Coordinates of C-alpha atoms and ligand atoms in Angstrom, one line a residue:
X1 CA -115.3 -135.0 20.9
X2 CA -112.4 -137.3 19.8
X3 CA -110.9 -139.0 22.8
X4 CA -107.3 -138.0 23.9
X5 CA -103.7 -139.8 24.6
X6 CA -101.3 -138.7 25.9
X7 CA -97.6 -140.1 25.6
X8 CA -94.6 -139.0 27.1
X9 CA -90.9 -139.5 26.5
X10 CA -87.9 -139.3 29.1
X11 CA -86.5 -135.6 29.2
X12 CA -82.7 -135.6 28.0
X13 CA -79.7 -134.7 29.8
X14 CA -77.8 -132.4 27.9
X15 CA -74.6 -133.5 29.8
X16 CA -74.5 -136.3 27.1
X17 CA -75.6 -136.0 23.1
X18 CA -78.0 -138.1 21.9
X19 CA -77.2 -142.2 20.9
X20 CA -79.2 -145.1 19.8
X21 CA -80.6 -145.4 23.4
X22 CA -82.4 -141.9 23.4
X23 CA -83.7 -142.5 19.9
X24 CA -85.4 -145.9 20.7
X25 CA -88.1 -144.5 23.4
X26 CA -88.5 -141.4 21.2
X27 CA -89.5 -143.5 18.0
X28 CA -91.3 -145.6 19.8
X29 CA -93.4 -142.9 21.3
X30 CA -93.2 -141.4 18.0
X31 CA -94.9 -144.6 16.7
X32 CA -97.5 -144.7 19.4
X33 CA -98.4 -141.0 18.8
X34 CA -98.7 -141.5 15.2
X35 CA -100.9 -144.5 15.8
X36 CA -103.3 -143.2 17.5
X37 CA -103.6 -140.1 15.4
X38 CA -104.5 -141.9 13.0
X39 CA -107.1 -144.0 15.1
X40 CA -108.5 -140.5 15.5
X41 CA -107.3 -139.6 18.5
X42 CA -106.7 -136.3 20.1
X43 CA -102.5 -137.0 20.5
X44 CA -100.6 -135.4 23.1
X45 CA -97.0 -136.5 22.5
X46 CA -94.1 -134.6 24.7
X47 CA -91.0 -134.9 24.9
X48 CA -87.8 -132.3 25.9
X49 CA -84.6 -131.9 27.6
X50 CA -83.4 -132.0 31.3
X51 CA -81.2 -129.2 32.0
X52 CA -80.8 -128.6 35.6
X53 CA -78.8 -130.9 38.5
X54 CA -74.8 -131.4 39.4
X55 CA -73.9 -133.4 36.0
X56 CA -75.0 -130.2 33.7
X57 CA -73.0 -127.9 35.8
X58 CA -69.8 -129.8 35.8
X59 CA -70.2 -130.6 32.7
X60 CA -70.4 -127.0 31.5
X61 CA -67.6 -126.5 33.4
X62 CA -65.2 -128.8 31.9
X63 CA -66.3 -127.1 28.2
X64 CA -65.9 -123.5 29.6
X65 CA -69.6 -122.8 29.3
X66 CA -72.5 -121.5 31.8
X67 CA -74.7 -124.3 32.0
X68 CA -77.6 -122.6 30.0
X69 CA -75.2 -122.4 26.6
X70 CA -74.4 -125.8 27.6
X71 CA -77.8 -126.4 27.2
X72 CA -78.3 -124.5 24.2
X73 CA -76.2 -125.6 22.4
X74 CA -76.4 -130.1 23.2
X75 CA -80.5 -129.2 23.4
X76 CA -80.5 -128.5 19.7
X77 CA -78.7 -132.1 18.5
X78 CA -81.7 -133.5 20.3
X79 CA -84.3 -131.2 17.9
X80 CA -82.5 -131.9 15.1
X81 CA -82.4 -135.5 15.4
X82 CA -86.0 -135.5 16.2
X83 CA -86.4 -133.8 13.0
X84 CA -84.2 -135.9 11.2
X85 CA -86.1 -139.5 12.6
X86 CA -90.0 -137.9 11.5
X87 CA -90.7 -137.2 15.2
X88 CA -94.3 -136.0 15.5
X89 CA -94.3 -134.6 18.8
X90 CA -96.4 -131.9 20.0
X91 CA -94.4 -130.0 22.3
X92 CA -90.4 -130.0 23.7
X93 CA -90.1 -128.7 27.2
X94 CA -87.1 -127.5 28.4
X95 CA -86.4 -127.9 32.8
X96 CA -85.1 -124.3 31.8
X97 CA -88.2 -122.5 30.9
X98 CA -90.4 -120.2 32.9
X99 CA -93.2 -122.1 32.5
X100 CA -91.1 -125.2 33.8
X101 CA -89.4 -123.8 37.0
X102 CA -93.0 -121.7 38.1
X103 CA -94.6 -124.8 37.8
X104 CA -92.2 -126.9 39.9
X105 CA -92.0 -123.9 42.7
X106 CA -95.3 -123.9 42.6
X107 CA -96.2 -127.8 43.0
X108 CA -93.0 -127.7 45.5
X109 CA -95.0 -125.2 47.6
X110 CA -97.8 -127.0 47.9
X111 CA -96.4 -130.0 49.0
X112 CA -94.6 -128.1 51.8
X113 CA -97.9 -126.2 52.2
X114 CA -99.1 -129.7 53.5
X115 CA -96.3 -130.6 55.7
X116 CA -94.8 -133.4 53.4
X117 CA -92.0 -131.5 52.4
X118 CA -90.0 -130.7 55.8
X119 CA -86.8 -129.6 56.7
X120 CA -83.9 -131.8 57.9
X121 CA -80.6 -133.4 57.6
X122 CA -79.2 -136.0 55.1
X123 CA -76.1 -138.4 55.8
X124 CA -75.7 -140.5 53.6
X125 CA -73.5 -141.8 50.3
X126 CA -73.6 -139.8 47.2
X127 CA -73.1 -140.6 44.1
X128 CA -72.7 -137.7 42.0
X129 CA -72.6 -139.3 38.0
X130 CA -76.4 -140.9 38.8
X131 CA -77.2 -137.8 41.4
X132 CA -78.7 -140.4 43.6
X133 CA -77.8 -140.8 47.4
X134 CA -77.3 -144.3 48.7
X135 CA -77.4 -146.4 52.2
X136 CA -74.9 -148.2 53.3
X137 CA -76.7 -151.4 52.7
X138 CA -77.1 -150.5 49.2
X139 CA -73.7 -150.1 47.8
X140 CA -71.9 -153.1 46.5
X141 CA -68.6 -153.3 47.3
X142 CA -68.8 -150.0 48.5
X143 CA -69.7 -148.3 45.0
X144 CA -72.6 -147.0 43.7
X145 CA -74.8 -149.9 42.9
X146 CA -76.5 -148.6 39.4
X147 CA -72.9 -147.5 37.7
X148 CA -70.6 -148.9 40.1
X149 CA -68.4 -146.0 40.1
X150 CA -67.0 -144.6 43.8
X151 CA -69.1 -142.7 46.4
X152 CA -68.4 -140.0 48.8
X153 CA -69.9 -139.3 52.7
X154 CA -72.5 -136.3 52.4
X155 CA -73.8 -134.5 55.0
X156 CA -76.0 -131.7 54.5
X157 CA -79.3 -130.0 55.5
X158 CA -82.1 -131.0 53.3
X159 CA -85.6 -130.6 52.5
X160 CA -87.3 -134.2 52.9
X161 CA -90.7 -135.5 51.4
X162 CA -92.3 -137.8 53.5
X163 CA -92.6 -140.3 51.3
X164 CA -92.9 -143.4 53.9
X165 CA -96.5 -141.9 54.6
X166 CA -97.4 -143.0 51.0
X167 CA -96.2 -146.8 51.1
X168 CA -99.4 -148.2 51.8
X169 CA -101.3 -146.2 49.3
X170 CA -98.7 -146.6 46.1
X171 CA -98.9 -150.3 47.0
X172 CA -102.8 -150.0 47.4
X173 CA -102.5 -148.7 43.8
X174 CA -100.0 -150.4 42.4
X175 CA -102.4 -154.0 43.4
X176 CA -105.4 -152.6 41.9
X177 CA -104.1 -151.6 38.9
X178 CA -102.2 -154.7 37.0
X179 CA -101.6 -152.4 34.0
X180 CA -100.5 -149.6 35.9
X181 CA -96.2 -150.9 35.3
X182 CA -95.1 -152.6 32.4
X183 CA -93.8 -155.2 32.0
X184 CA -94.7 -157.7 34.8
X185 CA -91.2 -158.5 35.6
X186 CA -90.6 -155.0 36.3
X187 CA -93.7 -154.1 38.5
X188 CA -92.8 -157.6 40.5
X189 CA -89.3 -155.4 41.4
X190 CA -91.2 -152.4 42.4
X191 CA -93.6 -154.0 44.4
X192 CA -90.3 -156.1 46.1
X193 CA -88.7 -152.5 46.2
X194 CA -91.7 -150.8 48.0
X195 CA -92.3 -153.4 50.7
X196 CA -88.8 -152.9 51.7
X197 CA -90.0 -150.2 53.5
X198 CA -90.2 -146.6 51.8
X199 CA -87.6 -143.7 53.1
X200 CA -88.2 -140.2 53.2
X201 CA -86.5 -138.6 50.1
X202 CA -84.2 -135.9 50.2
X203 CA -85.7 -133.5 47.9
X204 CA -83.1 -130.5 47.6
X205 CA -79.3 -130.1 47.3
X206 CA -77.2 -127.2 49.1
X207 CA -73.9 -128.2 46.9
X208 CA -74.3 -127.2 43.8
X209 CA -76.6 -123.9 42.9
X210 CA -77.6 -125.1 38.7
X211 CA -81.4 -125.6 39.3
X212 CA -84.9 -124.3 40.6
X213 CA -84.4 -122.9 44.3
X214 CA -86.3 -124.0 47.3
X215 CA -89.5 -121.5 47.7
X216 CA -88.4 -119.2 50.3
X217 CA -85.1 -120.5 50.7
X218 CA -82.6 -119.7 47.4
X219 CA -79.8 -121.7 49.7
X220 CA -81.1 -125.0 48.2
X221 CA -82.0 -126.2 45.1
X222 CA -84.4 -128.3 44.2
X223 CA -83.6 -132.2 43.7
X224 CA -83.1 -132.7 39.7
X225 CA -85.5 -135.9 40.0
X226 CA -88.3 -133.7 41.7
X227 CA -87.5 -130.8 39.0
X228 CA -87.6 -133.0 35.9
X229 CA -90.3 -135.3 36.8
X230 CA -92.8 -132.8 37.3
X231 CA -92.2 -131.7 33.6
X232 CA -94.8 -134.0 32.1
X233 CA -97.7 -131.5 34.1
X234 CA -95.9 -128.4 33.8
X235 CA -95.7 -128.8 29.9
X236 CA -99.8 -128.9 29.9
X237 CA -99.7 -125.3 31.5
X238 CA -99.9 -126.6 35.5
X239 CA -100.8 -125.2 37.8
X240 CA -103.1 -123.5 35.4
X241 CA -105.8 -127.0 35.3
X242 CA -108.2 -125.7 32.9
X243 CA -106.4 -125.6 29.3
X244 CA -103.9 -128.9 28.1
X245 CA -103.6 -129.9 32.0
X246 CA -106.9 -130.8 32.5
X247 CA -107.3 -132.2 28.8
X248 CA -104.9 -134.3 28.9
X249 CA -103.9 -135.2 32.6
X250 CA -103.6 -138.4 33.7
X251 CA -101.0 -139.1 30.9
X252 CA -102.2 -142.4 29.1
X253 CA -98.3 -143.8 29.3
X254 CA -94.7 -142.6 30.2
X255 CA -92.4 -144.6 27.9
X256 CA -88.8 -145.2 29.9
X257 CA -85.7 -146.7 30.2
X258 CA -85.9 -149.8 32.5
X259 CA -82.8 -147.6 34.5
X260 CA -85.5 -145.0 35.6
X261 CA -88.3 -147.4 36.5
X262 CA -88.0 -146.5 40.3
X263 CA -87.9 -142.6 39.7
X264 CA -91.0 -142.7 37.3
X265 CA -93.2 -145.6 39.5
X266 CA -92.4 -145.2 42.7
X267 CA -91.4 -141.2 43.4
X268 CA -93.3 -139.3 40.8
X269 CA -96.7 -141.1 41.9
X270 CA -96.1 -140.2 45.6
X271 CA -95.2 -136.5 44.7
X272 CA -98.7 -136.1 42.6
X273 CA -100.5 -138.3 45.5
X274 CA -99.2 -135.6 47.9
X275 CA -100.1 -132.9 45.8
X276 CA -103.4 -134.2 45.6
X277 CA -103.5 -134.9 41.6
X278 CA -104.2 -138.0 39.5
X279 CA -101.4 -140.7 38.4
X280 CA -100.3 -141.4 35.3
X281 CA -101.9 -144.9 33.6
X282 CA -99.4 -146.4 32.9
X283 CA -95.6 -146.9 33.0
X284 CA -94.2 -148.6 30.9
X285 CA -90.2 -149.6 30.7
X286 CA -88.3 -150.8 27.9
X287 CA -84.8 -152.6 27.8
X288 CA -81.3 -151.7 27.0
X289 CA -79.5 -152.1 24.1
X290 CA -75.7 -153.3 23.9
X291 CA -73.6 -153.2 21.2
X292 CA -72.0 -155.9 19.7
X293 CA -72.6 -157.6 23.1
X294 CA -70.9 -154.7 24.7
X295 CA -72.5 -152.3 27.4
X296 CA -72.2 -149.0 25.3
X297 CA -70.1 -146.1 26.7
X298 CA -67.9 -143.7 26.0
X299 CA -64.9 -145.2 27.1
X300 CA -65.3 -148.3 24.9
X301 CA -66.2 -145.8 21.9
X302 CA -68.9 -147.8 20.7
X303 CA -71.6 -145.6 21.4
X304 CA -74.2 -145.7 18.5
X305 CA -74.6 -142.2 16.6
X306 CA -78.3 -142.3 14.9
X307 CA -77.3 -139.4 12.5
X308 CA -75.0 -141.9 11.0
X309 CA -77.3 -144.6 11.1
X310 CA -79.8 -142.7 9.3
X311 CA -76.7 -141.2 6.6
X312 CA -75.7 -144.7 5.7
X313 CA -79.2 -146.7 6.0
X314 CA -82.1 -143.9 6.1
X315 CA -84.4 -142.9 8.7
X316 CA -87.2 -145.4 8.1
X317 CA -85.0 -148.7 8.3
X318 CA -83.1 -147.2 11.5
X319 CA -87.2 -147.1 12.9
X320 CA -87.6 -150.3 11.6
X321 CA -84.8 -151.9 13.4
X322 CA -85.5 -150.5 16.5
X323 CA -88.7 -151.6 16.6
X324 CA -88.6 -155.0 14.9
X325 CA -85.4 -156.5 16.1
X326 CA -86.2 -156.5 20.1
X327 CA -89.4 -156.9 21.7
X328 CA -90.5 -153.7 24.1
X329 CA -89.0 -154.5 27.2
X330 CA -86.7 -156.7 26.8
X331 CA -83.1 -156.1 26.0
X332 CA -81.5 -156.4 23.0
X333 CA -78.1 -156.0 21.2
X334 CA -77.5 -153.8 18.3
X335 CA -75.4 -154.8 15.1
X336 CA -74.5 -153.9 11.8
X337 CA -75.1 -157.3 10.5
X338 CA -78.3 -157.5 12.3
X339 CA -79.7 -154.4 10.8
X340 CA -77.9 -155.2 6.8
X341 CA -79.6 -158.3 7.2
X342 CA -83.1 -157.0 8.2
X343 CA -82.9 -153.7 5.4
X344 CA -82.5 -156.9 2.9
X345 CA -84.7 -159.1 3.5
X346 CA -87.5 -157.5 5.1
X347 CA -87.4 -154.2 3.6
X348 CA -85.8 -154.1 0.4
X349 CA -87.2 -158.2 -0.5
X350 CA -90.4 -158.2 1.7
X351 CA -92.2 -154.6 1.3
X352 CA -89.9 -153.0 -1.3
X353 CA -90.4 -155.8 -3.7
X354 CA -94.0 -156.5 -3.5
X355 CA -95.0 -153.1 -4.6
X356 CA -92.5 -152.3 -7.0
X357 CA -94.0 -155.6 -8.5
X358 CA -97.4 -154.9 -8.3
X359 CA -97.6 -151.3 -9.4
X360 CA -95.2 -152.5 -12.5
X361 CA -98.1 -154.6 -13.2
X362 CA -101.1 -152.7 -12.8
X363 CA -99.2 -149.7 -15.1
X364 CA -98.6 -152.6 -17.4
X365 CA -101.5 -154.5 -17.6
X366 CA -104.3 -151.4 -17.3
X367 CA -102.1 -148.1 -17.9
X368 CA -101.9 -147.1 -14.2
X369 CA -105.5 -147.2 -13.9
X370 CA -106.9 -148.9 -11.0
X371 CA -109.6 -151.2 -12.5
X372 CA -112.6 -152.7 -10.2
X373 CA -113.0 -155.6 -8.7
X374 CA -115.5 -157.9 -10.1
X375 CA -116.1 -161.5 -8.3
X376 CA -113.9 -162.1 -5.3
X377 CA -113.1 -165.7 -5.6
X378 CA -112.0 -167.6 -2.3
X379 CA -108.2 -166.8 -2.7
X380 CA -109.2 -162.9 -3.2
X381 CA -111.1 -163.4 0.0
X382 CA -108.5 -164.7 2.4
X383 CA -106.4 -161.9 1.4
X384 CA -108.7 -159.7 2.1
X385 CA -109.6 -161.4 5.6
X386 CA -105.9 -161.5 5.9
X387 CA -105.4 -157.6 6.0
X388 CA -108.5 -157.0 8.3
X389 CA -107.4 -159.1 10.2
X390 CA -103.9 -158.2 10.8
X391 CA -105.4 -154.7 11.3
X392 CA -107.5 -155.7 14.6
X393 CA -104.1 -157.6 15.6
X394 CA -102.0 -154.8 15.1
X395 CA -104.4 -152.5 17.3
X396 CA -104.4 -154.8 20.2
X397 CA -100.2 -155.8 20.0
X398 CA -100.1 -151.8 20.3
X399 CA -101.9 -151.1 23.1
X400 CA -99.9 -153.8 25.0
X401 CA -96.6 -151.7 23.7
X402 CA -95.7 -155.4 21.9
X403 CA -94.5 -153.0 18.2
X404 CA -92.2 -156.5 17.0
X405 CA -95.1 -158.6 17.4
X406 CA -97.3 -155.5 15.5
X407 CA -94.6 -155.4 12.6
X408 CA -94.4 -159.5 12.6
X409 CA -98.3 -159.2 12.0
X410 CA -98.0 -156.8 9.3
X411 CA -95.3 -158.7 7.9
X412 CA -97.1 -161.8 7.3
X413 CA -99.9 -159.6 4.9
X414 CA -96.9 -159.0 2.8
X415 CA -95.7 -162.4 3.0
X416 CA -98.7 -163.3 1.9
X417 CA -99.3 -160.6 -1.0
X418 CA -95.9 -162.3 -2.8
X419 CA -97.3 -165.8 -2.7
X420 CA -100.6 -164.5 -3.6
X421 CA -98.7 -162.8 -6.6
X422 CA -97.0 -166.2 -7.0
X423 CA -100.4 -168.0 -7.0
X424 CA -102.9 -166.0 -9.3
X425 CA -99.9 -165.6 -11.6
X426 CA -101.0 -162.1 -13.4
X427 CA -98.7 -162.7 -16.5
X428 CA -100.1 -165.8 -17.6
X429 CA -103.8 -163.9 -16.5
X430 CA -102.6 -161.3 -19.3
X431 CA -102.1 -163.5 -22.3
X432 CA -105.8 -164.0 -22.3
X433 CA -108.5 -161.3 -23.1
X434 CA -111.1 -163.6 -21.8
X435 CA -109.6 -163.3 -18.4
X436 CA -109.3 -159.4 -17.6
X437 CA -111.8 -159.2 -15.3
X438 CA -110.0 -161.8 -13.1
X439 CA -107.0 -160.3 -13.8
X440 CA -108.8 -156.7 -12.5
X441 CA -110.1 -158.2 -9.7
X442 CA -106.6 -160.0 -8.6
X443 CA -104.9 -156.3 -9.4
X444 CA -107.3 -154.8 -6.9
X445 CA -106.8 -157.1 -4.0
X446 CA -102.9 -157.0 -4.6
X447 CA -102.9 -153.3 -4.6
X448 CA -105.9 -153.1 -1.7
X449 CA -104.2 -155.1 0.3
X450 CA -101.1 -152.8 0.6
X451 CA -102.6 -150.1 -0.1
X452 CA -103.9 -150.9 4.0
X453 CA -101.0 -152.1 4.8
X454 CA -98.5 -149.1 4.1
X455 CA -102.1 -146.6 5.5
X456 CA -101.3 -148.3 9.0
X457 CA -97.3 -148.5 8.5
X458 CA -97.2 -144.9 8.0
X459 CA -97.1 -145.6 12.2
X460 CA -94.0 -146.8 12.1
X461 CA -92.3 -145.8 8.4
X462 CA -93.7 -142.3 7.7
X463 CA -91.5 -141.6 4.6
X464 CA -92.1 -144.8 3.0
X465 CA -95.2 -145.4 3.8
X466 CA -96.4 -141.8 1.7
X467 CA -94.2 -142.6 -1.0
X468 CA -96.1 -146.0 -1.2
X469 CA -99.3 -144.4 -1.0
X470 CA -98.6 -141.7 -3.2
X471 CA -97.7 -144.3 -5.9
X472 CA -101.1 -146.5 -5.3
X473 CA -102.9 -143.2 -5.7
X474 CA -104.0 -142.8 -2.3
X475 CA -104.1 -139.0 -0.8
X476 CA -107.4 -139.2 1.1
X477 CA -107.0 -137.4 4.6
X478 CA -105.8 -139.8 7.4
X479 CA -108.5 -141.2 9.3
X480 CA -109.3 -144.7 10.8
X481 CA -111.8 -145.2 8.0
X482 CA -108.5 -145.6 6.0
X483 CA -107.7 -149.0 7.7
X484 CA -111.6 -150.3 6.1
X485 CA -111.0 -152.6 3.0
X486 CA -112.6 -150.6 -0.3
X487 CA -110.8 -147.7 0.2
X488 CA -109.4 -147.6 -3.0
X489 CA -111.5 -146.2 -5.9
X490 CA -111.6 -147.5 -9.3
X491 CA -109.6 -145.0 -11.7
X492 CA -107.1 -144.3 -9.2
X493 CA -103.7 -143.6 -10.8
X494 CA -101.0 -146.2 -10.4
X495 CA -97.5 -145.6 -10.9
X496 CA -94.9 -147.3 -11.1
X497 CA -92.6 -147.6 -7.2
X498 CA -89.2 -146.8 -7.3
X499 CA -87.5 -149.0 -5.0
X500 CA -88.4 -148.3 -1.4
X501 CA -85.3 -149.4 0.2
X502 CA -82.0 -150.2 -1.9
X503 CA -80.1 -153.2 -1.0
X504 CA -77.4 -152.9 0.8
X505 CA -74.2 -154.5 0.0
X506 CA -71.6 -154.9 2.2
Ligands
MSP601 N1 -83.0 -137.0 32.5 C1 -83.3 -138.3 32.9 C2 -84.8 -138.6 32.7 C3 -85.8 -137.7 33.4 S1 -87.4 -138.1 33.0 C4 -88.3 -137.2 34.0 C5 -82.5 -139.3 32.1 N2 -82.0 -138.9 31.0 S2 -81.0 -139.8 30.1 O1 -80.7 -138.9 29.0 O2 -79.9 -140.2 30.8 O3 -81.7 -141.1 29.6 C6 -82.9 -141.1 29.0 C7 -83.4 -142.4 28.5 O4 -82.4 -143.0 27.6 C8 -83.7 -143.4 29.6 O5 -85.0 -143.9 29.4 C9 -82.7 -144.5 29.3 O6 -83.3 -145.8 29.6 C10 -82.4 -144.4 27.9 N3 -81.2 -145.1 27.5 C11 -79.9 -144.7 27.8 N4 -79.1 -145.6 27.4 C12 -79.8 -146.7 26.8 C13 -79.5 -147.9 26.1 N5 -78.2 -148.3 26.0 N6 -80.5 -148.6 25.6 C14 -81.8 -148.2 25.7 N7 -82.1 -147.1 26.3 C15 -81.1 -146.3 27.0 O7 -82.4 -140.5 32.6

């Protein structure tokens, strides 16, 4: 039996359509997903849309919608934008489904079932844009302290979960699993955060009525954070345990936003701990982007657009640039010079180059007909060591989430196929008959070498790493014996590659 991963992205709001922001942790799960596929895995990969909670509803409002067309209607930008950027996911759950909302009633009564969901009242300050009631300690200059916008007095009667009772046992976890949130620097802030001392949470709303009910008592709803968390067991079919649920469950990571660290690594473990169910492994929380050195938002307009990203530049460099430009987990900023000068250099001069030059070669030199290798001579052989060993690199950069340092790694193969190009110097090679089977031999490392190297990009580049393949006559099935050096066959047809990626003037 192959072993399983499972990978989760954050569930959308549909109050907002999608930007740069929700593209990075889907690509990046995307890339993950893909990965392990092709280390023959058995890939779970989720992702979907949060629909429920206060910010839906008014926003529906303000358009003259119910929520659910709301929904509808913003929910399918998402799918086609994960169409557009070569999203391989498995499944897209929607908080508005059946299977969703029984799930979450159903987990919900349980809890209760067990006395840690009780029955109380809530004073506190509300923000209503980030859904998320504050103390007074907590606000900073009396505003909310995540988007500094006002805050009102609520008072209302509210279901609580007693999630003080878990503080010991989260940070009991939390100590004996190092790996459990990523990066360091964030799990430091949690750990800070928990030994504050852990509240009870208030884990339904009476003020709005756009969400899953209370079991037993329709005059609440259920908290939105509560509602959409519990989406990443209620997509594998829970409470049902025996089909995807008990395949797949714990989850191997939840990619995030560094903004919904605390939701994902401190409440959602103390809900499943409460209902008695495993945590996920891992955590993991990525960075922001700015733009132009800008926070982006709406009211400074600069809010990045993927579909026109991928119009003007094409799906594979937008991936690229996500990826490359900002290590996971750290922050970065996003600009149009950045990215022009990484399609250039890296893409259209790095990759692009090297194999419209090699194929050209091997069509010219042998017809497009893969010839053997004969006698590896030392410079074949560090090539050769180069690629294996940038494929073991790559494996281990991935697991710890590091995909710049993968690409960097992957970069320096190709680096190192042009000056290999440079050094074995295949024209002069051709002038002399007496030297074809060194010239065969250098063809076969050149094209061997890539011919790896685009099997394990098609991770990250999915459209141009087929095209590449297709053209070094590579269509085997994807499996991890792919990554072994040899894979090509002698004979294999060769043709000539158009230019992966144009260069872009501007
Ligand atoms: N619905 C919740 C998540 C529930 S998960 C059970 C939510 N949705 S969101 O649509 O507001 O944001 C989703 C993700 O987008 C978050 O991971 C957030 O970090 C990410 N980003 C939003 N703006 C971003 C940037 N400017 N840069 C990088 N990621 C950003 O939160």
């Amino acid at each position: 039996m192959k072993p399983t991963f499972y990978v989760t992205t954050p569930i959308y709001y549909v109050n907002d359509v999608p930007h740069i922001g929700h593209a990075y942790t889907t690509v990046a799960a995307d890339v993950l997903a893909r990965y392990k596929r092709l280390m023959g895995y058995d890939v779970y990969f989720l992702t979907g849309s949060d629909e429920h909670g206060q910010k839906v509803e008014k926003a529906a409002t303000t358009a003259g919608e119910t929520p659910l067309e709301l929904a509808d209607r913003v929910v399918k930008r998402f799918q086609a934008l994960w169409e557009r950027l070569g999203i391989s996911h498995n499944d897209f759950i929607r908080t508005t489904q059946e299977r969703h909302k029984n799930g979450v009633s159903q987990i919900f009564k349980d809890i209760m079932g067990k006395g840690d969901i009780y029955l109380g009242e809530y004073e506190d300050w509300y923000c209503t844009p980030c859904e998320t009631f504050w103390t007074e300690t907590q606000l900073i200059d009396g505003r909310c302290p995540d988007c500094n916008r006002p805050v009102e007095k609520l008072k209302e009667e509210s279901y609580f979960f007693r999630m003080s009772k878990y503080q010991e046992q989260l940070l009991a976890h939390i100590e004996a699993n190092p790996d459990f949130i990523q990066p360091k620097s964030k799990r430091n802030e949690i750990i800070s955060f928990i030994k504050e001392g852990l509240r009870d949470l208030s884990v339904s709303r009476t003020t709005f009525s756009w969400g899953i009910p209370v079991p037993g008592n329709d005059r609440h709803i259920i908290y939105v954070w509560f509602d959409a968390l519990t989406n990443y067991i209620t997509a594998l079919g829970y409470p049902d345990e025996t089909g995807n649920y008990g395949r797949y469950w714990p989850v191997d990571v939840h990619l995030i936003g560094k903004d919904i660290l605390r939701f994902h690594s401190v409440y959602w473990p103390t809900f499943l701990m409460a209902a008695g169910l495993p945590l996920p492994k891992k955590v993991f929380a990525h960075g922001w982007w700015t733009v132009e050195g800008q926070k982006m938002s709406k009211s400074l307009q600069n809010v990045i657009e993927p579909n026109m990203l991928i119009d003007k530049y094409g799906v594979d460099a937008v991936r690229y640039f996500l990826l490359r430009e900002v290590p996971f987990g750290l922050d970065g900023d996003f600009s149009h010079s950045a990215l022009v000068q990484r399609i250039n250099s890296d893409l259209a001069n790095d990759i692009g180059n090297l194999l419209s030059r090699s194929t050209a070669m091997a069509v010219k030199y042998f017809g497009g007909i893969l010839p053997a290798a004969t006698e590896m001579a030392d410079i074949d052989l560090a090539l050769k060591q180069k690629t294996e060993e940038m494929v073991a690199t790559v494996d281990k950069f991935i697991d710890e989430m590091a995909f710049s340092k993968a690409l960097q790694a992957i970069w320096e193969v190709i680096s190192a196929g042009n000056k290999y190009i440079d050094d074995t110097a295949p024209w002069a090679l051709a002038k002399d008959p007496a030297n074809r089977d060194r010239l065969a031999t250098v063809m076969y490392c050149l094209l061997e070498s890539q011919r790896i190297t685009h099997f394990i990009l098609s991770a990250f580049l999915p459209t141009t790493a087929e095209k590449a393949l297709a053209s070094l006559g590579w269509n085997e099935a994807v499996s991890k014996a792919g990554m072994a050096w040899g894979g090509l066959s002698a004979g294999a047809t060769i043709t000539k590659a158009e230019a992966l990626f144009p260069r872009i003037e501007e």
